[in-house]
PDB file of C-alpha atoms in Angstrom:
ATOM      1  CA  UNK O 171      16.349-132.195 -85.651  1.00 45.00           C
ATOM      2  CA  UNK O 172      16.385-131.975 -89.445  1.00 50.00           C
ATOM      3  CA  UNK O 173      13.494-134.405 -89.766  1.00 63.00           C
ATOM      4  CA  UNK O 174      11.396-132.772 -87.029  1.00 76.00           C
ATOM      5  CA  UNK O 175       7.747-132.788 -88.162  1.00 88.00           C
ATOM      6  CA  UNK O 176       5.693-129.634 -88.578  1.00 92.00           C
ATOM      7  CA  UNK O 177       2.687-129.626 -86.252  1.00 95.00           C
ATOM      8  CA  UNK O 178      -0.278-127.297 -86.698  1.00 96.00           C
ATOM      9  CA  UNK O 179      -3.425-127.184 -84.571  1.00 97.00           C
ATOM     10  CA  UNK O 180      -6.608-126.549 -86.526  1.00 97.00           C
ATOM     11  CA  UNK O 181      -8.027-123.160 -85.600  1.00 96.00           C
ATOM     12  CA  UNK O 182     -11.747-122.550 -85.015  1.00 97.00           C
ATOM     13  CA  UNK O 183     -11.779-120.535 -88.260  1.00 97.00           C
ATOM     14  CA  UNK O 184     -10.942-123.685 -90.239  1.00 97.00           C
ATOM     15  CA  UNK O 185     -13.508-125.941 -88.614  1.00 97.00           C
ATOM     16  CA  UNK O 186     -15.503-127.791 -91.271  1.00 97.00           C
ATOM     17  CA  UNK O 187     -13.246-127.183 -94.266  1.00 97.00           C
ATOM     18  CA  UNK O 188     -11.257-129.966 -95.907  1.00 97.00           C
ATOM     19  CA  UNK O 189      -7.497-130.376 -95.733  1.00 96.00           C
ATOM     20  CA  UNK O 190      -7.411-129.890 -99.484  1.00 96.00           C
ATOM     21  CA  UNK O 191      -9.069-126.491 -99.159  1.00 97.00           C
ATOM     22  CA  UNK O 192      -6.778-125.490 -96.294  1.00 97.00           C
ATOM     23  CA  UNK O 193      -3.557-126.426 -98.084  1.00 96.00           C
ATOM     24  CA  UNK O 194      -4.544-125.424-101.602  1.00 95.00           C
ATOM     25  CA  UNK O 195      -6.733-122.343-101.185  1.00 95.00           C
ATOM     26  CA  UNK O 196      -5.934-120.839 -97.789  1.00 95.00           C
ATOM     27  CA  UNK O 197      -2.230-121.627 -97.489  1.00 95.00           C
ATOM     28  CA  UNK O 198      -1.724-121.665-101.285  1.00 93.00           C
ATOM     29  CA  UNK O 199       0.790-124.499-101.115  1.00 93.00           C
ATOM     30  CA  UNK O 200       2.569-124.917-104.480  1.00 92.00           C
ATOM     31  CA  UNK O 201       0.973-127.673-106.572  1.00 93.00           C
ATOM     32  CA  UNK O 202       4.257-129.568-106.911  1.00 93.00           C
ATOM     33  CA  UNK O 203       4.853-129.564-103.161  1.00 92.00           C
ATOM     34  CA  UNK O 204       1.295-130.559-102.353  1.00 93.00           C
ATOM     35  CA  UNK O 205       1.395-133.391-104.904  1.00 94.00           C
ATOM     36  CA  UNK O 206       4.625-134.703-103.388  1.00 93.00           C
ATOM     37  CA  UNK O 207       3.181-134.707 -99.871  1.00 93.00           C
ATOM     38  CA  UNK O 208       0.049-136.476-101.078  1.00 93.00           C
ATOM     39  CA  UNK O 209       1.983-139.145-102.974  1.00 94.00           C
ATOM     40  CA  UNK O 210       4.413-139.740-100.122  1.00 92.00           C
ATOM     41  CA  UNK O 211       1.614-139.716 -97.511  1.00 94.00           C
ATOM     42  CA  UNK O 212       3.622-137.411 -95.285  1.00 93.00           C
ATOM     43  CA  UNK O 213       0.615-135.431 -93.966  1.00 96.00           C
ATOM     44  CA  UNK O 214      -1.299-136.843 -90.990  1.00 96.00           C
ATOM     45  CA  UNK O 215      -4.314-135.761 -88.952  1.00 96.00           C
ATOM     46  CA  UNK O 216      -4.322-136.866 -85.339  1.00 97.00           C
ATOM     47  CA  UNK O 217      -1.517-139.358 -86.137  1.00 94.00           C
ATOM     48  CA  UNK O 218      -3.347-141.025 -89.036  1.00 95.00           C
ATOM     49  CA  UNK O 219      -2.762-140.544 -92.760  1.00 96.00           C
ATOM     50  CA  UNK O 220      -4.994-137.639 -93.702  1.00 96.00           C
ATOM     51  CA  UNK O 221      -8.137-137.923 -95.802  1.00 96.00           C
ATOM     52  CA  UNK O 222      -7.818-134.798 -97.935  1.00 96.00           C
ATOM     53  CA  UNK O 223     -11.559-134.504 -98.564  1.00 96.00           C
ATOM     54  CA  UNK O 224     -12.733-135.088 -95.001  1.00 96.00           C
ATOM     55  CA  UNK O 225     -13.798-131.993 -92.987  1.00 97.00           C
ATOM     56  CA  UNK O 226     -11.336-130.823 -90.360  1.00 97.00           C
ATOM     57  CA  UNK O 227     -12.417-130.077 -86.818  1.00 97.00           C
ATOM     58  CA  UNK O 228     -11.182-127.401 -84.434  1.00 97.00           C
ATOM     59  CA  UNK O 229      -8.320-128.811 -82.348  1.00 96.00           C
ATOM     60  CA  UNK O 230      -7.276-131.465 -84.875  1.00 97.00           C
ATOM     61  CA  UNK O 231      -3.496-131.744 -85.119  1.00 97.00           C
ATOM     62  CA  UNK O 232      -1.996-131.686 -88.612  1.00 97.00           C
ATOM     63  CA  UNK O 233       1.480-133.205 -88.811  1.00 96.00           C
ATOM     64  CA  UNK O 234       3.729-132.887 -91.855  1.00 94.00           C
ATOM     65  CA  UNK O 235       6.694-135.254 -91.792  1.00 90.00           C
ATOM     66  CA  UNK O 236       9.298-133.212 -93.569  1.00 82.00           C
ATOM     67  CA  UNK O 237      13.032-133.436 -94.009  1.00 77.00           C
ATOM     68  CA  UNK O 238      14.123-129.850 -93.433  1.00 75.00           C
ATOM     69  CA  UNK O 239      16.756-128.624 -95.861  1.00 74.00           C
ATOM     70  CA  UNK O 240      20.107-128.460 -94.129  1.00 74.00           C
ATOM     71  CA  UNK O 241      22.137-125.261 -94.283  1.00 69.00           C
ATOM     72  CA  UNK O 242      25.348-126.071 -96.156  1.00 73.00           C
ATOM     73  CA  UNK O 243      26.397-122.744 -97.672  1.00 79.00           C
ATOM     74  CA  UNK O 244      26.539-120.517 -94.577  1.00 87.00           C
ATOM     75  CA  UNK O 245      29.241-121.084 -91.988  1.00 88.00           C
ATOM     76  CA  UNK O 246      28.172-120.466 -88.366  1.00 89.00           C
ATOM     77  CA  UNK O 247      29.780-117.435 -86.751  1.00 90.00           C
ATOM     78  CA  UNK O 248      28.897-116.441 -83.196  1.00 89.00           C
ATOM     79  CA  UNK O 249      28.052-112.808 -83.861  1.00 89.00           C
ATOM     80  CA  UNK O 250      25.574-111.584 -81.212  1.00 87.00           C
ATOM     81  CA  UNK O 251      22.064-112.234 -82.513  1.00 86.00           C
ATOM     82  CA  UNK O 252      18.990-110.722 -80.838  1.00 95.00           C
ATOM     83  CA  UNK O 253      15.932-112.914 -81.319  1.00 97.00           C
ATOM     84  CA  UNK O 254      12.724-110.882 -81.069  1.00 98.00           C
ATOM     85  CA  UNK O 255      10.263-113.731 -81.720  1.00 98.00           C
ATOM     86  CA  UNK O 256      10.575-117.435 -82.444  1.00 97.00           C
ATOM     87  CA  UNK O 257       8.406-120.497 -82.760  1.00 95.00           C
ATOM     88  CA  UNK O 258       8.624-123.685 -84.842  1.00 93.00           C
ATOM     89  CA  UNK O 259       7.458-121.856 -87.975  1.00 96.00           C
ATOM     90  CA  UNK O 260       9.208-118.475 -88.084  1.00 97.00           C
ATOM     91  CA  UNK O 261      11.905-116.310 -86.611  1.00 97.00           C
ATOM     92  CA  UNK O 262      12.253-112.526 -86.208  1.00 98.00           C
ATOM     93  CA  UNK O 263      15.736-111.121 -85.653  1.00 97.00           C
ATOM     94  CA  UNK O 264      16.955-107.625 -84.789  1.00 97.00           C
ATOM     95  CA  UNK O 265      19.699-106.873 -87.320  1.00 96.00           C
ATOM     96  CA  UNK O 266      22.466-104.520 -86.167  1.00 94.00           C
ATOM     97  CA  UNK O 267      23.618-101.802 -88.526  1.00 95.00           C
ATOM     98  CA  UNK O 268      26.723-102.766 -90.493  1.00 93.00           C
ATOM     99  CA  UNK O 269      25.830-106.416 -91.122  1.00 93.00           C
ATOM    100  CA  UNK O 270      24.877-107.789 -94.509  1.00 93.00           C
ATOM    101  CA  UNK O 271      21.767-109.963 -94.375  1.00 93.00           C
ATOM    102  CA  UNK O 272      23.365-112.780 -96.400  1.00 90.00           C
ATOM    103  CA  UNK O 273      26.904-113.485 -97.638  1.00 86.00           C
ATOM    104  CA  UNK O 274      27.601-112.614-101.269  1.00 83.00           C
ATOM    105  CA  UNK O 275      30.631-114.881-101.560  1.00 79.00           C
ATOM    106  CA  UNK O 276      32.604-116.348 -98.672  1.00 78.00           C
ATOM    107  CA  UNK O 277      31.865-113.670 -96.059  1.00 81.00           C
ATOM    108  CA  UNK O 278      31.349-114.949 -92.546  1.00 88.00           C
ATOM    109  CA  UNK O 279      30.342-111.684 -90.867  1.00 90.00           C
ATOM    110  CA  UNK O 280      26.691-111.554 -91.900  1.00 92.00           C
ATOM    111  CA  UNK O 281      23.366-111.971 -90.171  1.00 94.00           C
ATOM    112  CA  UNK O 282      22.952-115.349 -91.877  1.00 92.00           C
ATOM    113  CA  UNK O 283      26.184-116.579 -90.260  1.00 93.00           C
ATOM    114  CA  UNK O 284      24.947-115.332 -86.896  1.00 93.00           C
ATOM    115  CA  UNK O 285      21.604-117.123 -87.240  1.00 94.00           C
ATOM    116  CA  UNK O 286      23.355-120.317 -88.356  1.00 91.00           C
ATOM    117  CA  UNK O 287      25.422-120.234 -85.154  1.00 92.00           C
ATOM    118  CA  UNK O 288      22.318-119.560 -83.047  1.00 93.00           C
ATOM    119  CA  UNK O 289      20.478-122.532 -84.553  1.00 92.00           C
ATOM    120  CA  UNK O 290      23.548-124.763 -84.248  1.00 90.00           C
ATOM    121  CA  UNK O 291      23.648-123.949 -80.512  1.00 92.00           C
ATOM    122  CA  UNK O 292      20.167-125.532 -80.351  1.00 90.00           C
ATOM    123  CA  UNK O 293      21.335-128.593 -82.332  1.00 89.00           C
ATOM    124  CA  UNK O 294      19.363-127.342 -85.325  1.00 87.00           C
ATOM    125  CA  UNK O 295      21.130-127.005 -88.696  1.00 83.00           C
ATOM    126  CA  UNK O 296      18.108-126.287 -90.869  1.00 86.00           C
ATOM    127  CA  UNK O 297      18.193-123.653 -93.590  1.00 87.00           C
ATOM    128  CA  UNK O 298      16.106-120.595 -92.785  1.00 90.00           C
ATOM    129  CA  UNK O 299      15.094-118.096 -95.459  1.00 91.00           C
ATOM    130  CA  UNK O 300      14.631-114.356 -95.082  1.00 93.00           C
ATOM    131  CA  UNK O 301      11.249-113.068 -96.222  1.00 95.00           C
ATOM    132  CA  UNK O 302      12.580-109.553 -96.803  1.00 94.00           C
ATOM    133  CA  UNK O 303      15.946-107.808 -96.577  1.00 92.00           C
ATOM    134  CA  UNK O 304      17.439-104.710 -95.001  1.00 95.00           C
ATOM    135  CA  UNK O 305      20.341-102.688 -96.368  1.00 94.00           C
ATOM    136  CA  UNK O 306      23.700-103.326 -94.701  1.00 94.00           C
ATOM    137  CA  UNK O 307      23.591-100.057 -92.750  1.00 96.00           C
ATOM    138  CA  UNK O 308      19.904-100.233 -91.843  1.00 97.00           C
ATOM    139  CA  UNK O 309      19.059-101.814 -88.505  1.00 97.00           C
ATOM    140  CA  UNK O 310      15.939-103.522 -87.220  1.00 97.00           C
ATOM    141  CA  UNK O 311      13.528-106.420 -87.542  1.00 98.00           C
ATOM    142  CA  UNK O 312      13.838-109.078 -90.255  1.00 97.00           C
ATOM    143  CA  UNK O 313      11.439-111.995 -90.700  1.00 98.00           C
ATOM    144  CA  UNK O 314      12.629-115.525 -91.495  1.00 97.00           C
ATOM    145  CA  UNK O 315      10.762-118.726 -92.376  1.00 96.00           C
ATOM    146  CA  UNK O 316      11.856-121.944 -90.662  1.00 94.00           C
ATOM    147  CA  UNK O 317      10.366-124.444 -93.115  1.00 93.00           C
ATOM    148  CA  UNK O 318       9.133-124.708 -96.676  1.00 92.00           C
ATOM    149  CA  UNK O 319       5.426-124.188 -95.908  1.00 94.00           C
ATOM    150  CA  UNK O 320       5.895-121.074 -93.782  1.00 95.00           C
ATOM    151  CA  UNK O 321       8.291-119.754 -96.434  1.00 95.00           C
ATOM    152  CA  UNK O 322       5.616-120.079 -99.116  1.00 94.00           C
ATOM    153  CA  UNK O 323       2.883-118.515 -96.988  1.00 96.00           C
ATOM    154  CA  UNK O 324       4.942-115.624 -95.624  1.00 97.00           C
ATOM    155  CA  UNK O 325       6.184-114.759 -99.115  1.00 95.00           C
ATOM    156  CA  UNK O 326       2.568-114.587-100.301  1.00 94.00           C
ATOM    157  CA  UNK O 327       1.659-112.442 -97.311  1.00 95.00           C
ATOM    158  CA  UNK O 328       4.458-110.025 -98.142  1.00 94.00           C
ATOM    159  CA  UNK O 329       3.305-109.825-101.763  1.00 91.00           C
ATOM    160  CA  UNK O 330      -0.276-109.235-100.614  1.00 91.00           C
ATOM    161  CA  UNK O 331       0.845-106.478 -98.227  1.00 91.00           C
ATOM    162  CA  UNK O 332      -0.522-108.294 -95.195  1.00 94.00           C
ATOM    163  CA  UNK O 333       2.842-107.975 -93.418  1.00 96.00           C
ATOM    164  CA  UNK O 334       3.138-104.393 -92.155  1.00 95.00           C
ATOM    165  CA  UNK O 335       6.657-103.002 -91.934  1.00 95.00           C
ATOM    166  CA  UNK O 336       7.125 -99.717 -90.099  1.00 97.00           C
ATOM    167  CA  UNK O 337      10.408 -97.792 -90.181  1.00 98.00           C
ATOM    168  CA  UNK O 338      11.711 -94.891 -88.131  1.00 97.00           C
ATOM    169  CA  UNK O 339      14.036 -92.391 -89.743  1.00 98.00           C
ATOM    170  CA  UNK O 340      15.686 -89.038 -89.187  1.00 98.00           C
ATOM    171  CA  UNK O 341      15.508 -86.890 -92.313  1.00 98.00           C
ATOM    172  CA  UNK O 342      17.520 -83.778 -93.062  1.00 98.00           C
ATOM    173  CA  UNK O 343      15.532 -80.556 -92.920  1.00 97.00           C
ATOM    174  CA  UNK O 344      12.068 -79.846 -91.567  1.00 97.00           C
ATOM    175  CA  UNK O 345       8.969 -81.585 -92.908  1.00 96.00           C
ATOM    176  CA  UNK O 346       5.683 -80.077 -91.783  1.00 91.00           C
ATOM    177  CA  UNK O 347       3.057 -82.525 -93.014  1.00 94.00           C
ATOM    178  CA  UNK O 348       2.371 -86.210 -93.591  1.00 97.00           C
ATOM    179  CA  UNK O 349       2.149 -87.643 -97.073  1.00 96.00           C
ATOM    180  CA  UNK O 350       2.603 -90.391 -99.607  1.00 97.00           C
ATOM    181  CA  UNK O 351       5.404 -90.720-102.146  1.00 97.00           C
ATOM    182  CA  UNK O 352       4.292 -92.604-105.239  1.00 97.00           C
ATOM    183  CA  UNK O 353       7.265 -92.621-107.601  1.00 97.00           C
ATOM    184  CA  UNK O 354       8.670 -95.621-109.524  1.00 96.00           C
ATOM    185  CA  UNK O 355      12.219 -96.671-108.703  1.00 97.00           C
ATOM    186  CA  UNK O 356      14.834 -98.086-111.070  1.00 95.00           C
ATOM    187  CA  UNK O 357      18.593 -98.564-111.267  1.00 93.00           C
ATOM    188  CA  UNK O 358      20.930 -95.623-111.668  1.00 92.00           C
ATOM    189  CA  UNK O 359      22.958 -96.499-114.772  1.00 89.00           C
ATOM    190  CA  UNK O 360      25.758 -94.198-113.600  1.00 88.00           C
ATOM    191  CA  UNK O 361      26.296 -96.018-110.300  1.00 91.00           C
ATOM    192  CA  UNK O 362      26.530 -99.780-109.555  1.00 88.00           C
ATOM    193  CA  UNK O 363      24.481 -99.798-106.334  1.00 90.00           C
ATOM    194  CA  UNK O 364      22.416 -96.622-106.332  1.00 94.00           C
ATOM    195  CA  UNK O 365      18.745 -96.456-107.284  1.00 95.00           C
ATOM    196  CA  UNK O 366      16.759 -93.469-108.533  1.00 95.00           C
ATOM    197  CA  UNK O 367      13.250 -92.330-109.307  1.00 96.00           C
ATOM    198  CA  UNK O 368      12.619 -93.395-112.908  1.00 94.00           C
ATOM    199  CA  UNK O 369       9.551 -93.401-115.150  1.00 92.00           C
ATOM    200  CA  UNK O 370      10.581 -96.844-116.388  1.00 92.00           C
ATOM    201  CA  UNK O 371      11.238 -98.194-112.893  1.00 94.00           C
ATOM    202  CA  UNK O 372       9.098-100.450-110.707  1.00 95.00           C
ATOM    203  CA  UNK O 373       6.084 -99.018-108.901  1.00 95.00           C
ATOM    204  CA  UNK O 374       6.994 -97.841-105.396  1.00 95.00           C
ATOM    205  CA  UNK O 375       4.809 -96.300-102.695  1.00 95.00           C
ATOM    206  CA  UNK O 376       5.989 -94.993 -99.325  1.00 97.00           C
ATOM    207  CA  UNK O 377       3.688 -93.460 -96.718  1.00 97.00           C
ATOM    208  CA  UNK O 378       5.304 -91.134 -94.193  1.00 98.00           C
ATOM    209  CA  UNK O 379       4.204 -89.458 -90.994  1.00 98.00           C
ATOM    210  CA  UNK O 380       6.003 -86.635 -89.210  1.00 98.00           C
ATOM    211  CA  UNK O 381       6.435 -87.579 -85.545  1.00 97.00           C
ATOM    212  CA  UNK O 382       8.628 -84.723 -84.320  1.00 96.00           C
ATOM    213  CA  UNK O 383      10.677 -81.821 -85.666  1.00 97.00           C
ATOM    214  CA  UNK O 384      13.992 -80.520 -84.341  1.00 97.00           C
ATOM    215  CA  UNK O 385      14.509 -77.050 -85.903  1.00 96.00           C
ATOM    216  CA  UNK O 386      17.812 -76.378 -84.130  1.00 95.00           C
ATOM    217  CA  UNK O 387      19.309 -79.586 -85.542  1.00 95.00           C
ATOM    218  CA  UNK O 388      17.430 -79.333 -88.842  1.00 96.00           C
ATOM    219  CA  UNK O 389      16.119 -82.874 -88.446  1.00 97.00           C
ATOM    220  CA  UNK O 390      12.674 -84.435 -88.747  1.00 98.00           C
ATOM    221  CA  UNK O 391      11.748 -87.675 -87.030  1.00 98.00           C
ATOM    222  CA  UNK O 392       9.641 -89.602 -89.553  1.00 98.00           C
ATOM    223  CA  UNK O 393       7.704 -92.854 -89.491  1.00 98.00           C
ATOM    224  CA  UNK O 394       7.504 -94.637 -92.845  1.00 97.00           C
ATOM    225  CA  UNK O 395       5.427 -97.600 -93.964  1.00 95.00           C
ATOM    226  CA  UNK O 396       5.938 -99.503 -97.201  1.00 92.00           C
ATOM    227  CA  UNK O 397       3.225-100.430 -99.656  1.00 89.00           C
ATOM    228  CA  UNK O 398       5.971-101.915-101.872  1.00 89.00           C
ATOM    229  CA  UNK O 399       9.448-103.234-101.138  1.00 88.00           C
ATOM    230  CA  UNK O 400      11.932-101.841-103.640  1.00 92.00           C
ATOM    231  CA  UNK O 401      15.675-101.718-103.015  1.00 92.00           C
ATOM    232  CA  UNK O 402      16.587 -98.516-101.105  1.00 96.00           C
ATOM    233  CA  UNK O 403      12.940 -97.427-101.362  1.00 97.00           C
ATOM    234  CA  UNK O 404      12.706 -95.122 -98.326  1.00 97.00           C
ATOM    235  CA  UNK O 405      16.153 -93.679 -99.008  1.00 97.00           C
ATOM    236  CA  UNK O 406      15.343 -92.896-102.658  1.00 97.00           C
ATOM    237  CA  UNK O 407      11.893 -91.520-101.891  1.00 98.00           C
ATOM    238  CA  UNK O 408      13.088 -89.254 -99.098  1.00 98.00           C
ATOM    239  CA  UNK O 409      15.788 -87.890-101.403  1.00 97.00           C
ATOM    240  CA  UNK O 410      13.126 -87.259-104.057  1.00 96.00           C
ATOM    241  CA  UNK O 411      11.114 -85.379-101.428  1.00 96.00           C
ATOM    242  CA  UNK O 412      14.098 -83.114-100.853  1.00 96.00           C
ATOM    243  CA  UNK O 413      14.772 -84.528 -97.394  1.00 98.00           C
ATOM    244  CA  UNK O 414      17.361 -87.318 -97.654  1.00 98.00           C
ATOM    245  CA  UNK O 415      18.014 -89.422 -94.577  1.00 98.00           C
ATOM    246  CA  UNK O 416      20.646 -87.990 -92.260  1.00 98.00           C
ATOM    247  CA  UNK O 417      23.885 -89.948 -92.619  1.00 97.00           C
ATOM    248  CA  UNK O 418      22.911 -91.321 -96.036  1.00 97.00           C
ATOM    249  CA  UNK O 419      25.838 -90.076 -98.128  1.00 97.00           C
ATOM    250  CA  UNK O 420      24.852 -92.230-101.112  1.00 96.00           C
ATOM    251  CA  UNK O 421      21.652 -90.229-101.508  1.00 97.00           C
ATOM    252  CA  UNK O 422      22.838 -86.767-100.524  1.00 96.00           C
ATOM    253  CA  UNK O 423      22.226 -86.912 -96.791  1.00 97.00           C
ATOM    254  CA  UNK O 424      24.284 -84.902 -94.307  1.00 97.00           C
ATOM    255  CA  UNK O 425      27.352 -86.601 -92.755  1.00 96.00           C
ATOM    256  CA  UNK O 426      25.808 -86.250 -89.297  1.00 94.00           C
ATOM    257  CA  UNK O 427      25.865 -89.993 -88.594  1.00 95.00           C
ATOM    258  CA  UNK O 428      28.133 -92.872 -89.618  1.00 94.00           C
ATOM    259  CA  UNK O 429      25.207 -94.561 -91.387  1.00 96.00           C
ATOM    260  CA  UNK O 430      21.765 -93.687 -92.706  1.00 97.00           C
ATOM    261  CA  UNK O 431      19.368 -92.983 -89.830  1.00 98.00           C
ATOM    262  CA  UNK O 432      16.910 -95.741 -90.714  1.00 98.00           C
ATOM    263  CA  UNK O 433      15.572 -98.467 -88.444  1.00 98.00           C
ATOM    264  CA  UNK O 434      12.983-101.190 -89.125  1.00 97.00           C
ATOM    265  CA  UNK O 435      11.067-100.546 -85.924  1.00 97.00           C
ATOM    266  CA  UNK O 436       7.947-102.695 -86.180  1.00 97.00           C
ATOM    267  CA  UNK O 437       6.739-105.896 -87.862  1.00 97.00           C
ATOM    268  CA  UNK O 438       3.047-106.718 -87.624  1.00 97.00           C
ATOM    269  CA  UNK O 439       1.064-109.558 -89.204  1.00 97.00           C
ATOM    270  CA  UNK O 440      -1.358-112.385 -88.501  1.00 98.00           C
ATOM    271  CA  UNK O 441       0.429-115.648 -87.783  1.00 98.00           C
ATOM    272  CA  UNK O 442      -0.430-118.003 -90.660  1.00 97.00           C
ATOM    273  CA  UNK O 443      -0.993-121.054 -88.423  1.00 97.00           C
ATOM    274  CA  UNK O 444      -2.128-119.788 -85.005  1.00 97.00           C
ATOM    275  CA  UNK O 445      -3.950-116.729 -86.450  1.00 97.00           C
ATOM    276  CA  UNK O 446      -2.587-114.673 -83.542  1.00 97.00           C
ATOM    277  CA  UNK O 447      -1.728-111.055 -84.240  1.00 97.00           C
ATOM    278  CA  UNK O 448       2.076-110.806 -84.048  1.00 98.00           C
ATOM    279  CA  UNK O 449       3.456-107.363 -83.280  1.00 98.00           C
ATOM    280  CA  UNK O 450       7.220-107.154 -82.740  1.00 98.00           C
ATOM    281  CA  UNK O 451       9.153-103.983 -81.924  1.00 98.00           C
ATOM    282  CA  UNK O 452      12.909-103.862 -82.516  1.00 97.00           C
ATOM    283  CA  UNK O 453      14.951-101.871 -79.955  1.00 95.00           C
ATOM    284  CA  UNK O 454      17.852 -99.608 -80.945  1.00 92.00           C
ATOM    285  CA  UNK O 455      21.482-100.496 -80.250  1.00 89.00           C
ATOM    286  CA  UNK O 456      23.491 -97.716 -81.881  1.00 87.00           C
ATOM    287  CA  UNK O 457      26.441 -96.275 -79.974  1.00 85.00           C
ATOM    288  CA  UNK O 458      26.221 -93.318 -79.897  1.00 86.00           C
ATOM    289  CA  UNK O 459      22.428 -93.726 -80.024  1.00 89.00           C
ATOM    290  CA  UNK O 460      21.077 -92.201 -83.250  1.00 94.00           C
ATOM    291  CA  UNK O 461      17.455 -92.541 -82.146  1.00 92.00           C
ATOM    292  CA  UNK O 462      17.828 -91.086 -78.644  1.00 89.00           C
ATOM    293  CA  UNK O 463      15.623 -88.092 -79.370  1.00 90.00           C
ATOM    294  CA  UNK O 464      16.686 -86.286 -76.196  1.00 90.00           C
ATOM    295  CA  UNK O 465      19.931 -85.490 -78.062  1.00 90.00           C
ATOM    296  CA  UNK O 466      18.100 -83.130 -80.407  1.00 90.00           C
ATOM    297  CA  UNK O 467      16.320 -79.858 -79.882  1.00 80.00           C
TER     298      UNK O 467
END
């Protein structure tokens, strides 16, 4: 399984361009990687060594003979793992609240351990890489790359903001209008893990939309989308707005819930190889259910 080739069918949009243009300009393959593949002749078109300057045609099959990097640092652990989307290029997983995304030392109770066990059950021991993270006590959809080329492309897409991430949250207090929070975020020198709004911090932009208000419970159901991806961004920005997330004790939220009421609800992007529009919604699994809105009034 580790030497399984990558296969990509040439889309109509790429008809007539050269392989060199596709790899270098459209997929933005790193020069070192592309040079290695060219020297080793590991890229084929329709089962023949590719001519990099020859025009591609719709329906051509590109094959990259690659030795996938084997996962050696993460021990498999059969923690339940909900797969929301999977193909040979990428993986989207619904992370439960309470799990770290990746072990810091020798932890075995992380999402990475769970995914390693899932892949092992399919006789696949390749190393997958997360494209973005979620805080330990935030739940929802996380995107992973399954090989080096998809990792490069998806990282670029995240940087270019062509991967839309939508979060649902319950904020303390009542917000009455939609808005944008544009405040830089930096480390809090008085606390090892906390972040804060800081003039010298990194640029951070969060757009928020009020979906529903619950005056009796003093809660507002908010949808947030990220134009940047700073650590704790939504949590810090909502605190700065004067409406910290319910359950988020680190940032002044009420102790209403056992964790911050934040869920990565939706991932949406154009698949880099099929050019299909991928739209994945992550269900909730809290018990008791934080996002069961019938609980509030």
